[in-house]
Short mmCIF file of C-alpha atoms (C1' of nucleotides) in Angstrom, two decimals:
data_model
loop_
_atom_site.label_atom_id
_atom_site.label_comp_id
_atom_site.label_asym_id
_atom_site.label_seq_id
_atom_site.Cartn_x
_atom_site.Cartn_y
_atom_site.Cartn_z
CA UNK A 1 3.83 14.50 -23.93
CA UNK A 2 0.22 15.39 -24.55
CA UNK A 3 -2.12 15.85 -21.66
CA UNK A 4 -2.40 12.81 -19.44
CA UNK A 5 -3.96 12.30 -16.05
CA UNK A 6 -1.14 11.21 -13.73
CA UNK A 7 -1.90 7.73 -12.37
CA UNK A 8 -2.07 7.53 -8.61
CA UNK A 9 0.31 4.60 -8.83
CA UNK A 10 2.88 7.02 -10.23
CA UNK A 11 2.41 9.29 -7.23
CA UNK A 12 3.00 6.33 -4.95
CA UNK A 13 6.30 5.63 -6.67
CA UNK A 14 7.62 9.18 -6.67
CA UNK A 15 8.61 9.09 -2.98
CA UNK A 16 10.54 5.89 -3.69
CA UNK A 17 12.46 7.65 -6.44
CA UNK A 18 12.99 10.61 -4.15
CA UNK A 19 14.39 8.37 -1.43
CA UNK A 20 16.95 6.99 -3.84
CA UNK A 21 18.02 10.22 -5.52
CA UNK A 22 18.41 11.95 -2.16
CA UNK A 23 20.73 9.12 -1.20
CA UNK A 24 22.62 9.42 -4.50
CA UNK A 25 22.88 13.15 -4.03
CA UNK A 26 24.38 12.65 -0.57
CA UNK A 27 26.89 10.25 -2.06
CA UNK A 28 27.91 12.93 -4.52
CA UNK A 29 26.55 11.16 -7.60
CA UNK A 30 25.76 13.67 -10.34
CA UNK A 31 23.85 11.63 -12.87
CA UNK A 32 21.71 8.51 -12.91
CA UNK A 33 19.99 6.48 -15.62
CA UNK A 34 16.58 4.87 -15.37
CA UNK A 35 18.25 1.47 -15.50
CA UNK A 36 20.50 2.23 -12.55
CA UNK A 37 17.52 3.42 -10.53
CA UNK A 38 15.58 0.34 -11.58
CA UNK A 39 18.18 -2.02 -10.15
CA UNK A 40 18.07 -0.38 -6.74
CA UNK A 41 14.31 -0.01 -6.55
CA UNK A 42 12.96 -3.20 -8.05
CA UNK A 43 10.93 -1.18 -10.58
CA UNK A 44 11.30 -1.49 -14.35
CA UNK A 45 13.24 1.22 -16.22
CA UNK A 46 10.26 1.82 -18.56
CA UNK A 47 8.03 2.44 -15.62
CA UNK A 48 10.45 4.94 -14.15
CA UNK A 49 10.84 6.81 -17.44
CA UNK A 50 7.10 6.86 -18.01
CA UNK A 51 6.43 8.10 -14.50
CA UNK A 52 8.91 10.93 -14.82
CA UNK A 53 7.72 11.83 -18.31
CA UNK A 54 4.24 12.65 -16.99
CA UNK A 55 5.72 15.81 -15.59
CA UNK A 56 7.62 16.77 -18.72
CA UNK A 57 10.84 15.02 -19.58
CA UNK A 58 13.66 16.24 -17.41
CA UNK A 59 16.36 13.80 -18.33
CA UNK A 60 19.03 14.14 -20.98
CA UNK A 61 18.85 11.68 -23.87
CA UNK A 62 21.91 9.49 -24.14
CA UNK A 63 23.02 10.52 -20.65
CA UNK A 64 20.41 10.08 -17.93
CA UNK A 65 18.92 12.25 -15.20
CA UNK A 66 20.73 14.94 -13.28
CA UNK A 67 20.45 13.86 -9.66
CA UNK A 68 20.08 17.31 -8.12
CA UNK A 69 17.51 18.20 -10.71
CA UNK A 70 15.51 15.05 -10.01
CA UNK A 71 15.52 15.79 -6.29
CA UNK A 72 14.15 19.26 -6.75
CA UNK A 73 11.62 18.33 -9.43
CA UNK A 74 10.17 15.47 -7.38
CA UNK A 75 10.16 17.69 -4.30
CA UNK A 76 8.14 20.23 -6.22
CA UNK A 77 5.68 17.68 -7.58
CA UNK A 78 5.07 16.21 -4.13
CA UNK A 79 4.80 19.73 -2.70
CA UNK A 80 7.69 19.05 -0.38
CA UNK A 81 9.56 22.12 -1.56
CA UNK A 82 9.09 23.61 1.89
CA UNK A 83 8.99 21.80 5.21
CA UNK A 84 5.51 20.45 5.92
CA UNK A 85 4.28 20.19 9.47
CA UNK A 86 2.29 17.31 10.90
CA UNK A 87 0.44 16.79 14.17
CA UNK A 88 0.54 13.40 15.85
CA UNK A 89 -2.44 12.25 17.87
CA UNK A 90 -1.81 9.39 20.27
CA UNK A 91 1.60 8.86 21.86
CA UNK A 92 1.24 5.25 22.91
CA UNK A 93 3.72 2.64 21.74
CA UNK A 94 3.23 3.24 18.04
CA UNK A 95 2.85 7.00 18.39
CA UNK A 96 6.09 7.28 20.35
CA UNK A 97 7.89 5.16 17.78
CA UNK A 98 6.68 7.44 15.00
CA UNK A 99 7.71 10.49 16.98
CA UNK A 100 11.23 9.21 17.37
CA UNK A 101 11.48 7.98 13.80
CA UNK A 102 14.44 9.81 12.29
CA UNK A 103 13.41 9.45 8.66
CA UNK A 104 10.87 12.24 8.26
CA UNK A 105 13.04 15.30 8.00
CA UNK A 106 14.85 13.75 5.05
CA UNK A 107 11.60 14.42 3.19
CA UNK A 108 11.13 17.89 4.61
CA UNK A 109 8.47 16.67 6.99
CA UNK A 110 8.31 17.69 10.62
CA UNK A 111 6.14 16.40 13.42
CA UNK A 112 5.43 19.74 15.00
CA UNK A 113 2.89 18.77 17.65
CA UNK A 114 1.86 15.71 19.64
CA UNK A 115 -1.43 15.10 21.42
CA UNK A 116 -2.88 12.52 23.76
CA UNK A 117 -6.05 12.09 25.78
CA UNK A 118 -4.20 10.55 28.74
CA UNK A 119 -3.57 13.24 31.38
CA UNK A 120 -0.62 11.19 32.55
CA UNK A 121 1.10 11.76 29.23
CA UNK A 122 0.05 15.36 28.67
CA UNK A 123 2.83 17.77 29.62
CA UNK A 124 5.59 15.20 29.24
CA UNK A 125 8.39 15.93 26.84
CA UNK A 126 8.94 13.41 24.05
CA UNK A 127 11.61 13.94 21.43
CA UNK A 128 11.66 17.64 22.13
CA UNK A 129 7.87 17.99 21.95
CA UNK A 130 5.60 18.65 24.89
CA UNK A 131 2.56 16.37 24.64
CA UNK A 132 -0.63 18.41 24.53
CA UNK A 133 -4.16 17.56 25.57
CA UNK A 134 -6.40 16.48 22.68
CA UNK A 135 -8.80 19.19 23.81
CA UNK A 136 -6.37 21.63 22.22
CA UNK A 137 -6.44 20.07 18.78
CA UNK A 138 -8.40 23.07 17.56
CA UNK A 139 -5.34 25.27 18.10
CA UNK A 140 -3.77 23.60 15.06
CA UNK A 141 -5.70 25.97 12.86
CA UNK A 142 -3.48 28.87 13.86
CA UNK A 143 -0.25 26.93 13.85
CA UNK A 144 0.16 26.27 10.14
CA UNK A 145 0.03 22.53 10.66
CA UNK A 146 -2.10 20.81 8.05
CA UNK A 147 -1.10 17.17 8.11
CA UNK A 148 -2.37 14.77 10.75
CA UNK A 149 -1.11 11.41 11.98
CA UNK A 150 -3.51 9.24 13.97
CA UNK A 151 -2.06 6.55 16.23
CA UNK A 152 -4.89 5.95 18.68
CA UNK A 153 -6.95 2.79 19.35
CA UNK A 154 -9.64 1.93 16.82
CA UNK A 155 -12.62 3.10 18.80
CA UNK A 156 -11.36 6.66 19.05
CA UNK A 157 -10.29 7.15 15.44
CA UNK A 158 -13.39 8.66 13.93
CA UNK A 159 -13.70 11.27 16.66
CA UNK A 160 -10.05 12.21 16.37
CA UNK A 161 -10.43 12.45 12.60
CA UNK A 162 -13.44 14.71 13.01
CA UNK A 163 -11.50 16.96 15.32
CA UNK A 164 -8.55 17.09 12.97
CA UNK A 165 -10.75 18.06 10.05
CA UNK A 166 -12.42 20.65 12.26
CA UNK A 167 -8.96 21.97 13.08
CA UNK A 168 -8.24 22.52 9.41
CA UNK A 169 -6.06 19.47 8.77
CA UNK A 170 -6.00 18.69 5.04
CA UNK A 171 -4.63 15.17 4.91
CA UNK A 172 -4.40 12.32 7.40
CA UNK A 173 -2.15 9.31 7.88
CA UNK A 174 -4.18 6.81 9.90
CA UNK A 175 -2.57 3.90 11.70
CA UNK A 176 -5.76 2.70 13.36
CA UNK A 177 -7.51 -0.36 11.96
CA UNK A 178 -10.62 1.46 10.81
CA UNK A 179 -11.96 3.11 7.72
CA UNK A 180 -12.64 6.73 8.55
CA UNK A 181 -15.15 9.03 6.98
CA UNK A 182 -14.06 12.55 6.14
CA UNK A 183 -15.13 15.27 3.70
CA UNK A 184 -14.00 14.50 0.15
CA UNK A 185 -11.51 17.36 0.18
CA UNK A 186 -9.50 15.61 2.91
CA UNK A 187 -7.15 12.83 1.85
CA UNK A 188 -6.76 9.84 4.13
CA UNK A 189 -4.15 7.13 3.86
CA UNK A 190 -4.68 4.22 6.24
CA UNK A 191 -1.87 1.89 7.26
CA UNK A 192 -3.13 -1.06 9.26
CA UNK A 193 0.07 -2.90 10.03
CA UNK A 194 -1.66 -6.13 11.02
CA UNK A 195 -3.31 -6.25 7.59
CA UNK A 196 0.06 -6.42 5.88
CA UNK A 197 1.30 -9.17 8.14
CA UNK A 198 -1.99 -11.04 7.68
CA UNK A 199 -1.37 -11.07 3.95
CA UNK A 200 2.03 -12.75 4.13
CA UNK A 201 0.95 -16.37 4.72
CA UNK A 202 -1.10 -16.25 1.51
CA UNK A 203 2.06 -15.98 -0.55
CA UNK A 204 3.78 -18.91 1.11
CA UNK A 205 3.35 -22.16 -0.79
CA UNK A 206 1.36 -24.53 1.40
CA UNK A 207 3.99 -27.22 1.27
CA UNK A 208 6.12 -24.95 3.46
CA UNK A 209 3.29 -24.33 5.85
CA UNK A 210 1.71 -27.57 6.89
CA UNK A 211 -1.57 -27.28 8.74
CA UNK A 212 -0.10 -28.83 11.85
CA UNK A 213 2.42 -26.08 12.58
CA UNK B 1 -17.31 -18.71 -12.11
CA UNK B 2 -14.95 -20.01 -14.73
CA UNK B 3 -11.23 -20.04 -14.04
CA UNK B 4 -9.80 -16.63 -13.25
CA UNK B 5 -6.48 -15.57 -11.86
CA UNK B 6 -7.18 -13.82 -8.57
CA UNK B 7 -6.01 -10.20 -8.78
CA UNK B 8 -3.45 -9.25 -6.19
CA UNK B 9 -5.61 -6.25 -5.40
CA UNK B 10 -8.28 -8.69 -4.26
CA UNK B 11 -5.82 -10.35 -1.90
CA UNK B 12 -5.01 -6.94 -0.47
CA UNK B 13 -8.67 -6.34 0.28
CA UNK B 14 -9.41 -9.72 1.85
CA UNK B 15 -7.79 -8.81 5.19
CA UNK B 16 -9.95 -5.68 5.25
CA UNK B 17 -13.06 -7.80 4.83
CA UNK B 18 -11.77 -10.18 7.46
CA UNK B 19 -11.23 -7.33 9.91
CA UNK B 20 -14.84 -6.29 9.52
CA UNK B 21 -16.49 -9.70 9.64
CA UNK B 22 -14.48 -10.67 12.71
CA UNK B 23 -15.82 -7.54 14.32
CA UNK B 24 -19.37 -8.33 13.19
CA UNK B 25 -18.99 -11.87 14.47
CA UNK B 26 -17.91 -10.56 17.87
CA UNK B 27 -20.96 -8.33 17.91
CA UNK B 28 -23.13 -11.35 17.29
CA UNK B 29 -24.23 -10.36 13.79
CA UNK B 30 -25.22 -13.43 11.78
CA UNK B 31 -25.58 -12.10 8.27
CA UNK B 32 -24.21 -9.21 6.23
CA UNK B 33 -24.81 -7.91 2.71
CA UNK B 34 -22.17 -6.56 0.36
CA UNK B 35 -23.76 -3.13 0.64
CA UNK B 36 -23.50 -3.10 4.42
CA UNK B 37 -19.86 -4.11 4.23
CA UNK B 38 -19.28 -1.47 1.58
CA UNK B 39 -20.49 1.33 3.84
CA UNK B 40 -18.09 0.42 6.61
CA UNK B 41 -15.09 -0.21 4.42
CA UNK B 42 -15.26 2.50 1.77
CA UNK B 43 -15.22 -0.13 -0.98
CA UNK B 44 -17.97 -0.57 -3.59
CA UNK B 45 -20.45 -3.44 -3.17
CA UNK B 46 -19.68 -4.73 -6.69
CA UNK B 47 -16.03 -4.91 -5.82
CA UNK B 48 -16.71 -6.86 -2.68
CA UNK B 49 -18.99 -9.33 -4.46
CA UNK B 50 -16.53 -9.79 -7.29
CA UNK B 51 -13.64 -10.33 -4.89
CA UNK B 52 -15.53 -12.97 -2.95
CA UNK B 53 -16.83 -14.65 -6.10
CA UNK B 54 -13.27 -15.44 -7.21
CA UNK B 55 -13.26 -18.13 -4.58
CA UNK B 56 -16.66 -19.57 -5.46
CA UNK B 57 -19.78 -17.75 -4.36
CA UNK B 58 -20.43 -18.28 -0.70
CA UNK B 59 -23.25 -15.87 -0.14
CA UNK B 60 -26.97 -16.57 -0.28
CA UNK B 61 -28.88 -14.77 -3.04
CA UNK B 62 -31.57 -12.53 -1.74
CA UNK B 63 -30.07 -12.64 1.75
CA UNK B 64 -26.37 -11.87 2.02
CA UNK B 65 -23.31 -13.52 3.49
CA UNK B 66 -23.22 -15.64 6.62
CA UNK B 67 -20.74 -13.88 8.89
CA UNK B 68 -19.20 -16.96 10.48
CA UNK B 69 -18.88 -18.57 7.10
CA UNK B 70 -17.15 -15.50 5.68
CA UNK B 71 -14.69 -15.46 8.56
CA UNK B 72 -13.68 -19.06 8.05
CA UNK B 73 -13.58 -18.88 4.27
CA UNK B 74 -11.36 -15.79 4.24
CA UNK B 75 -9.17 -17.33 6.96
CA UNK B 76 -8.70 -20.36 4.75
CA UNK B 77 -7.92 -18.33 1.66
CA UNK B 78 -5.33 -16.25 3.49
CA UNK B 79 -3.93 -19.41 5.07
CA UNK B 80 -4.67 -18.08 8.50
CA UNK B 81 -6.63 -21.18 9.46
CA UNK B 82 -3.94 -21.98 12.00
CA UNK B 83 -1.84 -19.54 14.01
CA UNK B 84 1.16 -18.35 12.00
CA UNK B 85 4.38 -17.47 13.77
CA UNK B 86 6.60 -14.52 12.97
CA UNK B 87 10.07 -13.51 14.08
CA UNK B 88 10.83 -9.86 14.70
CA UNK B 89 14.31 -8.53 14.04
CA UNK B 90 15.18 -5.22 15.65
CA UNK B 91 13.59 -4.13 18.90
CA UNK B 92 14.27 -0.41 18.72
CA UNK B 93 11.44 2.07 18.95
CA UNK B 94 9.45 0.72 16.02
CA UNK B 95 10.25 -2.91 16.80
CA UNK B 96 9.06 -2.54 20.37
CA UNK B 97 5.88 -0.87 19.23
CA UNK B 98 5.18 -3.74 16.85
CA UNK B 99 5.90 -6.24 19.60
CA UNK B 100 3.38 -4.64 21.90
CA UNK B 101 0.79 -4.13 19.18
CA UNK B 102 -2.28 -6.00 20.36
CA UNK B 103 -3.88 -6.45 16.94
CA UNK B 104 -2.00 -9.45 15.56
CA UNK B 105 -3.59 -12.35 17.37
CA UNK B 106 -6.99 -11.28 16.05
CA UNK B 107 -5.68 -12.55 12.73
CA UNK B 108 -4.14 -15.68 14.17
CA UNK B 109 -0.67 -14.22 13.96
CA UNK B 110 1.87 -14.49 16.74
CA UNK B 111 5.23 -12.84 17.13
CA UNK B 112 7.03 -15.83 18.51
CA UNK B 113 10.61 -14.56 18.64
CA UNK B 114 12.45 -11.24 18.82
CA UNK B 115 16.07 -10.56 17.88
CA UNK B 116 18.49 -7.68 18.15
CA UNK B 117 22.17 -7.07 17.51
CA UNK B 118 22.56 -4.86 20.58
CA UNK B 119 23.99 -6.91 23.45
CA UNK B 120 22.36 -4.45 25.82
CA UNK B 121 18.94 -5.55 24.59
CA UNK B 122 19.66 -9.25 24.23
CA UNK B 123 18.33 -11.20 27.21
CA UNK B 124 15.80 -8.55 28.21
CA UNK B 125 12.19 -9.54 28.38
CA UNK B 126 9.77 -7.59 26.19
CA UNK B 127 6.09 -8.44 26.08
CA UNK B 128 6.77 -11.90 27.37
CA UNK B 129 9.56 -12.56 24.86
CA UNK B 130 13.24 -12.80 25.68
CA UNK B 131 15.21 -10.85 23.08
CA UNK B 132 17.71 -13.11 21.35
CA UNK B 133 21.01 -12.34 19.67
CA UNK B 134 20.76 -12.02 15.87
CA UNK B 135 23.49 -14.62 15.71
CA UNK B 136 20.82 -17.15 16.59
CA UNK B 137 18.51 -16.31 13.69
CA UNK B 138 19.45 -19.64 12.13
CA UNK B 139 17.64 -21.44 14.95
CA UNK B 140 14.35 -20.31 13.39
CA UNK B 141 14.59 -23.20 11.00
CA UNK B 142 13.76 -25.66 13.75
CA UNK B 143 11.14 -23.53 15.44
CA UNK B 144 8.37 -23.59 12.84
CA UNK B 145 8.54 -19.85 12.39
CA UNK B 146 8.35 -18.87 8.75
CA UNK B 147 7.37 -15.21 8.70
CA UNK B 148 9.87 -12.42 9.35
CA UNK B 149 9.45 -8.80 10.40
CA UNK B 150 12.39 -6.46 9.88
CA UNK B 151 12.57 -3.29 11.93
CA UNK B 152 16.25 -2.41 11.79
CA UNK B 153 18.01 0.65 10.34
CA UNK B 154 18.34 0.78 6.55
CA UNK B 155 21.98 -0.18 6.32
CA UNK B 156 21.44 -3.52 8.02
CA UNK B 157 18.33 -4.66 6.16
CA UNK B 158 19.84 -6.65 3.36
CA UNK B 159 22.01 -8.67 5.69
CA UNK B 160 19.12 -9.38 8.03
CA UNK B 161 16.99 -10.39 5.06
CA UNK B 162 19.72 -12.75 3.86
CA UNK B 163 19.90 -14.35 7.29
CA UNK B 164 16.14 -14.72 7.48
CA UNK B 165 16.02 -16.42 4.10
CA UNK B 166 18.90 -18.61 5.15
CA UNK B 167 16.89 -19.51 8.26
CA UNK B 168 14.04 -20.71 6.11
CA UNK B 169 11.74 -17.70 6.45
CA UNK B 170 9.21 -17.68 3.59
CA UNK B 171 7.82 -14.15 3.67
CA UNK B 172 9.05 -10.85 5.08
CA UNK B 173 7.43 -7.66 6.27
CA UNK B 174 10.09 -4.96 5.96
CA UNK B 175 9.82 -1.61 7.74
CA UNK B 176 13.23 -0.36 6.68
CA UNK B 177 13.42 2.21 3.88
CA UNK B 178 15.18 -0.05 1.41
CA UNK B 179 14.33 -2.37 -1.42
CA UNK B 180 15.64 -5.79 -0.52
CA UNK B 181 16.72 -8.53 -2.83
CA UNK B 182 15.59 -12.06 -2.02
CA UNK B 183 15.04 -15.28 -3.97
CA UNK B 184 11.83 -15.18 -6.01
CA UNK B 185 10.17 -17.77 -3.80
CA UNK B 186 10.29 -15.36 -0.85
CA UNK B 187 7.59 -12.68 -0.68
CA UNK B 188 8.55 -9.26 0.64
CA UNK B 189 6.20 -6.47 1.60
CA UNK B 190 7.93 -3.20 2.41
CA UNK B 191 6.28 -0.51 4.50
CA UNK B 192 8.30 2.69 4.58
CA UNK B 193 6.24 4.88 6.86
CA UNK B 194 7.95 8.10 5.83
CA UNK B 195 6.97 7.41 2.22
CA UNK B 196 3.29 7.48 3.09
CA UNK B 197 3.61 10.71 4.99
CA UNK B 198 5.66 12.19 2.16
CA UNK B 199 2.78 11.53 -0.19
CA UNK B 200 0.18 13.45 1.79
CA UNK B 201 1.11 17.02 0.81
CA UNK B 202 0.60 16.11 -2.85
CA UNK B 203 -3.11 15.68 -2.28
CA UNK B 204 -3.56 18.99 -0.52
CA UNK B 205 -4.69 21.76 -2.86
CA UNK B 206 -1.95 24.35 -3.02
CA UNK B 207 -4.20 27.18 -1.96
CA UNK B 208 -4.29 25.56 1.47
CA UNK B 209 -0.54 25.23 1.56
CA UNK B 210 1.09 28.50 0.72
CA UNK B 211 4.79 28.31 0.03
CA UNK B 212 5.60 30.44 3.02
CA UNK B 213 4.24 28.10 5.65
"C1'" DT C 1 26.10 4.26 -29.40
"C1'" DG C 2 23.39 4.99 -25.34
"C1'" DG C 3 19.63 6.50 -22.86
"C1'" DT C 4 15.33 9.33 -22.76
"C1'" DG C 5 10.52 10.27 -24.31
"C1'" DT C 6 6.13 8.54 -25.93
"C1'" DG C 7 2.28 6.72 -28.80
"C1'" DA C 8 0.30 2.20 -29.23
"C1'" DA C 9 -0.56 -2.43 -27.81
"C1'" DC C 10 -1.50 -5.13 -24.12
"C1'" DG C 11 -3.24 -6.83 -19.83
"C1'" DG C 12 -5.52 -6.47 -15.55
"C1'" DC C 13 -8.86 -4.49 -12.52
"C1'" DT C 14 -13.23 -2.15 -11.87
"C1'" DT C 15 -17.73 -1.07 -13.10
"C1'" DC C 16 -21.82 -2.25 -15.05
"C1'" DA C 17 -26.04 -4.63 -16.14
"C1'" DC C 18 -28.58 -8.23 -15.59
"C1'" DA C 19 -29.29 -13.23 -14.98
"C1'" DG C 20 -30.23 -16.35 -11.29
"C1'" DC C 21 -31.68 -17.76 -6.59
"C1'" DT C 22 -34.32 -17.38 -2.34
"C1'" DA D 1 -38.61 -7.94 -4.18
"C1'" DG D 2 -33.90 -8.40 -2.67
"C1'" DC D 3 -29.20 -9.58 -2.97
"C1'" DT D 4 -25.65 -12.51 -4.95
"C1'" DG D 5 -22.96 -14.09 -8.96
"C1'" DT D 6 -20.81 -13.10 -13.34
"C1'" DG D 7 -19.90 -12.23 -18.32
"C1'" DA D 8 -18.97 -8.10 -20.88
"C1'" DA D 9 -17.61 -3.41 -21.34
"C1'" DG D 10 -14.75 0.11 -20.10
"C1'" DC D 11 -10.95 2.14 -17.90
"C1'" DC D 12 -6.54 2.49 -16.12
"C1'" DG D 13 -1.84 1.39 -15.82
"C1'" DT D 14 2.17 -1.21 -17.63
"C1'" DT D 15 4.94 -2.86 -21.24
"C1'" DC D 16 6.69 -2.44 -25.63
"C1'" DA D 17 9.01 -0.62 -29.65
"C1'" DC D 18 10.98 2.78 -31.62
"C1'" DA D 19 11.64 7.70 -32.64
"C1'" DC D 20 14.61 11.14 -31.06
"C1'" DC D 21 18.51 13.44 -29.39
"C1'" DA D 22 23.28 14.09 -27.09
#
DNA sequence: TGGTGTGAACGGCTTCACAGCT
DNA sequence: AGCTGTGAAGCCGTTCACACCA
């Protein structure tokens, strides 16, 4: 295919494909077609083929995609070909849940440090990690950790983000309900869980949701 | 404005606007312009005006938007004009964190029931809610709860989703890393946290992320 | 025949420019 | 003058149809 800018929407779907092909690989499946993937992912086969074709076709016509090959190609594209380290800031309820979430290492991601401002939490061991004082965020620079996860209350977010950027973090996953300002070179993805839940009622036909509930 | 289908992207942004205007309202601000909103939300002023105009202009030319008015209009549009009840299934690490998340009632959302399959958890009180056995999901039908939140391991998701639909739930927020199949009338939003984190390295220029890290 | 790869058509969302109020 | 409201233009992403290859 001739030169094409890769749509960001495509990048959002790649991890979904990766999730599935890793699973297929673990099940010992050797080959998969775009249609088979489509059924399990709720995405159209055309979309899947188009997405993959942006990076140079790596399927076999008349056959499908080699599962192992897909895993390694998508890993490469997403720069997950080596384990990436992330620092978590804020080990409250949500932070702790993230820390104990078992799904990250499947994607070659590792939460390699955890920080909190609460002296009562600092020093405690959580999921094999000793919680550090936020004052030591700057040490991240020398620890080859360049992803940040923010799970602190809204008021503190911007300051934490500033400190993370200062500490050389290159991309941030923000769970606090605030837009944060960072230099353009730093990527931020914000997940405000309440915002997703708040969107649900919109999709429910009103006849199922009388005003008097 | 003449008839226009409202883009789903607009619906995704409305809760973001709501978050901000609620905050402004609490601070006692009476009036806000699209440009002021834009600065705090990282969204262009044109976009904000266009989004709001889909529902009939409710700003004042030359002045801006009345904050209280914006709050109630967006509430109405999102069908949050009365408190909506949600049932949580799965009170593991993530489920518990969601349960204790203080941000929902700001959007007139209430987690009104919690379920788990683990008999060890059933009966325990968490955040003022007694955890119920998943066997009793069907009782939701009579309890005017029509939103569902799934926070169970991947293998169990589809079954839980089936039971929720059976129990009359109309929309689902799914935290498990699986696509789930439901009748078309039921809306599902899936948040796979690991997928967001897995996307971050892509945006980091490779020179900052040597292969040998 | 069966499934991928891809230009082209299509549709939807964003950006723009400016008309319209206050 | 200032800020909203909105048709129109432009851009981006999805869908389609079919060429291509095993």
